[in-house]
PDB file of C-alpha atoms in Angstrom:
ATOM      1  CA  UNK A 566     182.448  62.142  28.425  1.00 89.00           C
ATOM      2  CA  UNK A 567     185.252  64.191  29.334  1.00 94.00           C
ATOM      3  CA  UNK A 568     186.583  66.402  26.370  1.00 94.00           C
ATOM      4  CA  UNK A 569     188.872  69.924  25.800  1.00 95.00           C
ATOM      5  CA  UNK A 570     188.008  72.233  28.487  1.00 96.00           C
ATOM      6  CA  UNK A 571     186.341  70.140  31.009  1.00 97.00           C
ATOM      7  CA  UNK A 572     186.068  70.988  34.301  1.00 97.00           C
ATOM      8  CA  UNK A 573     186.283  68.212  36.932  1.00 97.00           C
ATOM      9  CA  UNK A 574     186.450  67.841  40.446  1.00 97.00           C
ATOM     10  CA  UNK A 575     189.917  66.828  41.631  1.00 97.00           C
ATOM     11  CA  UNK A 576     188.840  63.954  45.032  1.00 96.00           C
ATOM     12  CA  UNK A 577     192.319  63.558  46.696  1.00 94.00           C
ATOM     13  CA  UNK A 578     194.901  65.297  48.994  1.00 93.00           C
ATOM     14  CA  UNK A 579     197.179  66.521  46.227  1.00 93.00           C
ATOM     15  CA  UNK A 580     195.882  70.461  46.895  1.00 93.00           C
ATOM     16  CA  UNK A 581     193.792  70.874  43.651  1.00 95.00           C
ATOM     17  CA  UNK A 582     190.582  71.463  44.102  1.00 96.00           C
ATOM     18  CA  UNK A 583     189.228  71.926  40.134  1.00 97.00           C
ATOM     19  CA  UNK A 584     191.202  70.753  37.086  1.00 98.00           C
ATOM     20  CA  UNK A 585     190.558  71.398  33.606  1.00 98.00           C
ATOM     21  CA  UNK A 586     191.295  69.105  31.030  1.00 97.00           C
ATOM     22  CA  UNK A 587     193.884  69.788  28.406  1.00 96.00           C
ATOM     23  CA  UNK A 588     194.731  67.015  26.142  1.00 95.00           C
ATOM     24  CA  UNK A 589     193.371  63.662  25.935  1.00 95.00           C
ATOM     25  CA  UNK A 590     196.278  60.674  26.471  1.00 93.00           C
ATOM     26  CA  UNK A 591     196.036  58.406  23.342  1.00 90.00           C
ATOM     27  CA  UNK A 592     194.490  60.893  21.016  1.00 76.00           C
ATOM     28  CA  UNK A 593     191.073  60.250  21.657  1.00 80.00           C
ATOM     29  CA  UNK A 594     188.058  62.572  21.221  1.00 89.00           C
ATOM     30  CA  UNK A 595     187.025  61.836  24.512  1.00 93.00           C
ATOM     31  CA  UNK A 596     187.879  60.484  27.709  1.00 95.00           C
ATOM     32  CA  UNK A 597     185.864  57.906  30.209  1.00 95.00           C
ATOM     33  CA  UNK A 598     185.909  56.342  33.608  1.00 95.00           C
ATOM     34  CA  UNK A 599     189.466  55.027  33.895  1.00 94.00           C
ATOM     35  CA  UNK A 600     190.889  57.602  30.783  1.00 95.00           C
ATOM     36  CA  UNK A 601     194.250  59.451  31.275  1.00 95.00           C
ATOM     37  CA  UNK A 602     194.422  63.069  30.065  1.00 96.00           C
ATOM     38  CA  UNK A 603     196.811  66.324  30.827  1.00 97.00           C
ATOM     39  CA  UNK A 604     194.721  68.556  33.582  1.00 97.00           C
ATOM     40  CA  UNK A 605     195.778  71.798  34.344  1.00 97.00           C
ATOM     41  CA  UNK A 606     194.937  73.019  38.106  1.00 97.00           C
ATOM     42  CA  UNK A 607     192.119  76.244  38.129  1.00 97.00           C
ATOM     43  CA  UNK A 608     191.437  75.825  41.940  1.00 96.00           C
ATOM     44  CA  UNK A 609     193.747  75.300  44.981  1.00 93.00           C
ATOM     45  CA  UNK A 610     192.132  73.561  47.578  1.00 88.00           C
ATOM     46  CA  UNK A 611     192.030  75.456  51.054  1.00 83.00           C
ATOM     47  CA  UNK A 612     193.454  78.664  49.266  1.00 61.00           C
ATOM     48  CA  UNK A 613     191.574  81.921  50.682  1.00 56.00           C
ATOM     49  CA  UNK A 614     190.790  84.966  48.195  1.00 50.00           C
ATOM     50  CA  UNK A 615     193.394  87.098  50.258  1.00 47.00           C
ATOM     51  CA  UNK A 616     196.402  84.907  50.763  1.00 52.00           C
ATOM     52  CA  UNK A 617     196.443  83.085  46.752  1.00 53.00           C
ATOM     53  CA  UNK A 618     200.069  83.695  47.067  1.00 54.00           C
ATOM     54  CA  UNK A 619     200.911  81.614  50.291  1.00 53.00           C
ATOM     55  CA  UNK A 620     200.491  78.190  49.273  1.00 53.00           C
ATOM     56  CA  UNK A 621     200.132  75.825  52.527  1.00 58.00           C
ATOM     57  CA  UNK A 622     203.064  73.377  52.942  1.00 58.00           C
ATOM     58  CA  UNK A 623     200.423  70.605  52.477  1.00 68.00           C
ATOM     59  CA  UNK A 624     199.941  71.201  48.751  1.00 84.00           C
ATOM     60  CA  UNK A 625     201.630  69.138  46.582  1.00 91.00           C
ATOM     61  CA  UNK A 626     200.097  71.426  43.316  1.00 93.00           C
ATOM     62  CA  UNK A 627     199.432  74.985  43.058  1.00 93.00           C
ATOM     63  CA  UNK A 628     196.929  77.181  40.963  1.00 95.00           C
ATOM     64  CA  UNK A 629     198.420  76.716  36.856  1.00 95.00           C
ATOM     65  CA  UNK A 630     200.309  73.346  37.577  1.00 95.00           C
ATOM     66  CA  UNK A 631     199.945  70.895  34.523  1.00 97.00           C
ATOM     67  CA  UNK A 632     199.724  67.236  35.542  1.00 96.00           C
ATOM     68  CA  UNK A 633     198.501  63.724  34.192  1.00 97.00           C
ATOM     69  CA  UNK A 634     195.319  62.421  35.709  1.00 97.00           C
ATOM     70  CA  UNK A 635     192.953  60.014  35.489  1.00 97.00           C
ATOM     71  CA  UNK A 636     189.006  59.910  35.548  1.00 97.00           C
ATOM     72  CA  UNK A 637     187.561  58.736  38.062  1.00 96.00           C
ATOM     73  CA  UNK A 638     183.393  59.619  37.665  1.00 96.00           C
ATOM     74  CA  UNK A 639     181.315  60.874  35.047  1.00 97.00           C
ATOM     75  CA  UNK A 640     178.168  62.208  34.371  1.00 97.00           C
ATOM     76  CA  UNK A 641     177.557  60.067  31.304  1.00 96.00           C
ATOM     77  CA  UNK A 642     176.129  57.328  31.756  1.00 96.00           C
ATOM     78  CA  UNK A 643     178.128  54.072  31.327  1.00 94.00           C
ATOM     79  CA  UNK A 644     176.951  50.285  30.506  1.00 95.00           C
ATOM     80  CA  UNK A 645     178.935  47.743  32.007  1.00 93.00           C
ATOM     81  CA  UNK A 646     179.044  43.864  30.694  1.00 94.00           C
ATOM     82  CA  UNK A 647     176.617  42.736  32.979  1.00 95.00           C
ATOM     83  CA  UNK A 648     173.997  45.417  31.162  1.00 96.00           C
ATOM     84  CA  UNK A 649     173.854  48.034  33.911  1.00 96.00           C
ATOM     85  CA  UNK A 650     174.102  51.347  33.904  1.00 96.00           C
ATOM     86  CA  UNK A 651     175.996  53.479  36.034  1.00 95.00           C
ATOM     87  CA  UNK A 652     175.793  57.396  36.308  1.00 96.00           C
ATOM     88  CA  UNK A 653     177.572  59.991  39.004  1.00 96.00           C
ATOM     89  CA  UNK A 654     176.370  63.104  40.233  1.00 97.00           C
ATOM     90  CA  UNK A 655     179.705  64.917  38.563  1.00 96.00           C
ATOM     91  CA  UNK A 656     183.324  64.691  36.759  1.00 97.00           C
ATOM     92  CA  UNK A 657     185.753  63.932  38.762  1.00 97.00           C
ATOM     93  CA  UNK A 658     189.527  62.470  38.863  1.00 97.00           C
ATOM     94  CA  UNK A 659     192.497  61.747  40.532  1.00 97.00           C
ATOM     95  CA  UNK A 660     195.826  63.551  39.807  1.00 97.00           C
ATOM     96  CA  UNK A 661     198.767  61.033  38.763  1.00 96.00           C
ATOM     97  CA  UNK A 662     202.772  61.472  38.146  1.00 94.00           C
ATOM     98  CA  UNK A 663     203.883  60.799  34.561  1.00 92.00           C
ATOM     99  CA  UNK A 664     204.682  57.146  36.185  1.00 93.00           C
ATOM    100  CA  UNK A 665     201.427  56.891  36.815  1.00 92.00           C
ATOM    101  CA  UNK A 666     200.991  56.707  40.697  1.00 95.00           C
ATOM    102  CA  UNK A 667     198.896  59.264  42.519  1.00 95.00           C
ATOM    103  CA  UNK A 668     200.079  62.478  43.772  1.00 95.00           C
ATOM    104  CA  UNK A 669     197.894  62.129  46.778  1.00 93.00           C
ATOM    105  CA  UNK A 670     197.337  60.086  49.368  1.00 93.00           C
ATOM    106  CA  UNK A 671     194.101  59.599  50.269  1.00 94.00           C
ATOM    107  CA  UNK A 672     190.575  59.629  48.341  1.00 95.00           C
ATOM    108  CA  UNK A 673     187.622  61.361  49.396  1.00 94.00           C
ATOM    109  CA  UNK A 674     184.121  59.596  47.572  1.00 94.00           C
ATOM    110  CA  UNK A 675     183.032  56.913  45.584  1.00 96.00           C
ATOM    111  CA  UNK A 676     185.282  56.041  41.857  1.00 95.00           C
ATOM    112  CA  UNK A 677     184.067  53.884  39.436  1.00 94.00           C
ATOM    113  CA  UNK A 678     184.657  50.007  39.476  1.00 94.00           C
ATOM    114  CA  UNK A 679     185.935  50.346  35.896  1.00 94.00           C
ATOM    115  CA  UNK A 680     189.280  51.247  37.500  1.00 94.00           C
ATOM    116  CA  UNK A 681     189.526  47.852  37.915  1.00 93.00           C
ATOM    117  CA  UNK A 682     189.564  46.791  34.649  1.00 92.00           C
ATOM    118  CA  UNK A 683     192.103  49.933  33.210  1.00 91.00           C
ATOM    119  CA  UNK A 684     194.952  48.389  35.619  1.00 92.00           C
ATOM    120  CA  UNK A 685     194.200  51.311  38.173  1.00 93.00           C
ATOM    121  CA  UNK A 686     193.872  48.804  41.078  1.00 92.00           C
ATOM    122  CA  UNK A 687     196.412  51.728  43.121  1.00 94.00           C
ATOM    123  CA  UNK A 688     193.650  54.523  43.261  1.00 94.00           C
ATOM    124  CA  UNK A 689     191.045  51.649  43.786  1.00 94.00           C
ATOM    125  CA  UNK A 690     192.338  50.796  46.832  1.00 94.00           C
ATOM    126  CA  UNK A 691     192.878  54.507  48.378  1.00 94.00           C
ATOM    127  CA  UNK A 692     189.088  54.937  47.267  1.00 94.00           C
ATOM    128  CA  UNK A 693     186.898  54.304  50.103  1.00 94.00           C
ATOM    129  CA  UNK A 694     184.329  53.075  48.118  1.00 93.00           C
ATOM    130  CA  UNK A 695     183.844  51.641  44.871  1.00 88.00           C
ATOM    131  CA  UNK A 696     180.427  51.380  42.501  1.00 88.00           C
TER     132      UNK A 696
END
């Protein structure tokens, strides 16, 4: 269950390392695997203590950027239709454009097979693995 002031884990090449969620998308009280919400960047990925103003020309986002993303794992548990249960080890997502494809272009770890089901096929198929 992701709510107001989550931290997650952001798994792609967009340049954000931790995101913090702002707003739920759809006025919700709280967001699960496949969810949209507004994230707002805390860590840059690959950004040393000294040099926080040099941002590398890799980095699509920097440190206080406010984007759309969606969820990707959770530390709830969640029952699928066939009765099982699937839980991750943390809260993580993938950061999106307001038109909804990914910033990024590559995944690093496992998403949820939910994605399939929420019409996220895109980041499913960057994902190297699926559970």
């Amino acid at each position: 269950m992701i709510q107001l002031k989550t931290m997650l884990n952001c798994i792609d090449n967009s340049g954000a390392a931790v995101v913090e969620c702002a707003l739920i998308v759809g006025q919700k009280r709280h967001a699960t695997i496949g969810d949209r919400f507004v994230a707002i960047v805390q860590k840059q990925r690959g950004a040393s203590d000294a040099g926080m103003g040099v941002a590398s020309a890799a980095n699509k986002v920097k440190r206080g950027d406010i984007r759309h993303a969606i969820v990707v794992r959770t530390k709830k548990k969640v029952q699928r239709p066939d009765g099982s249960v699937v839980r991750f080890d943390d809260n993580a997502c993938v950061l999106i454009n307001k038109s909804g494809d990914p910033i990024g272009t590559r995944v690093n770890g496992v998403v949820g097979a939910e994605l399939r089901r929420r019409k996220w096929s895109k980041i499913l198929s960057m994902a190297p693995t699926h559970a």
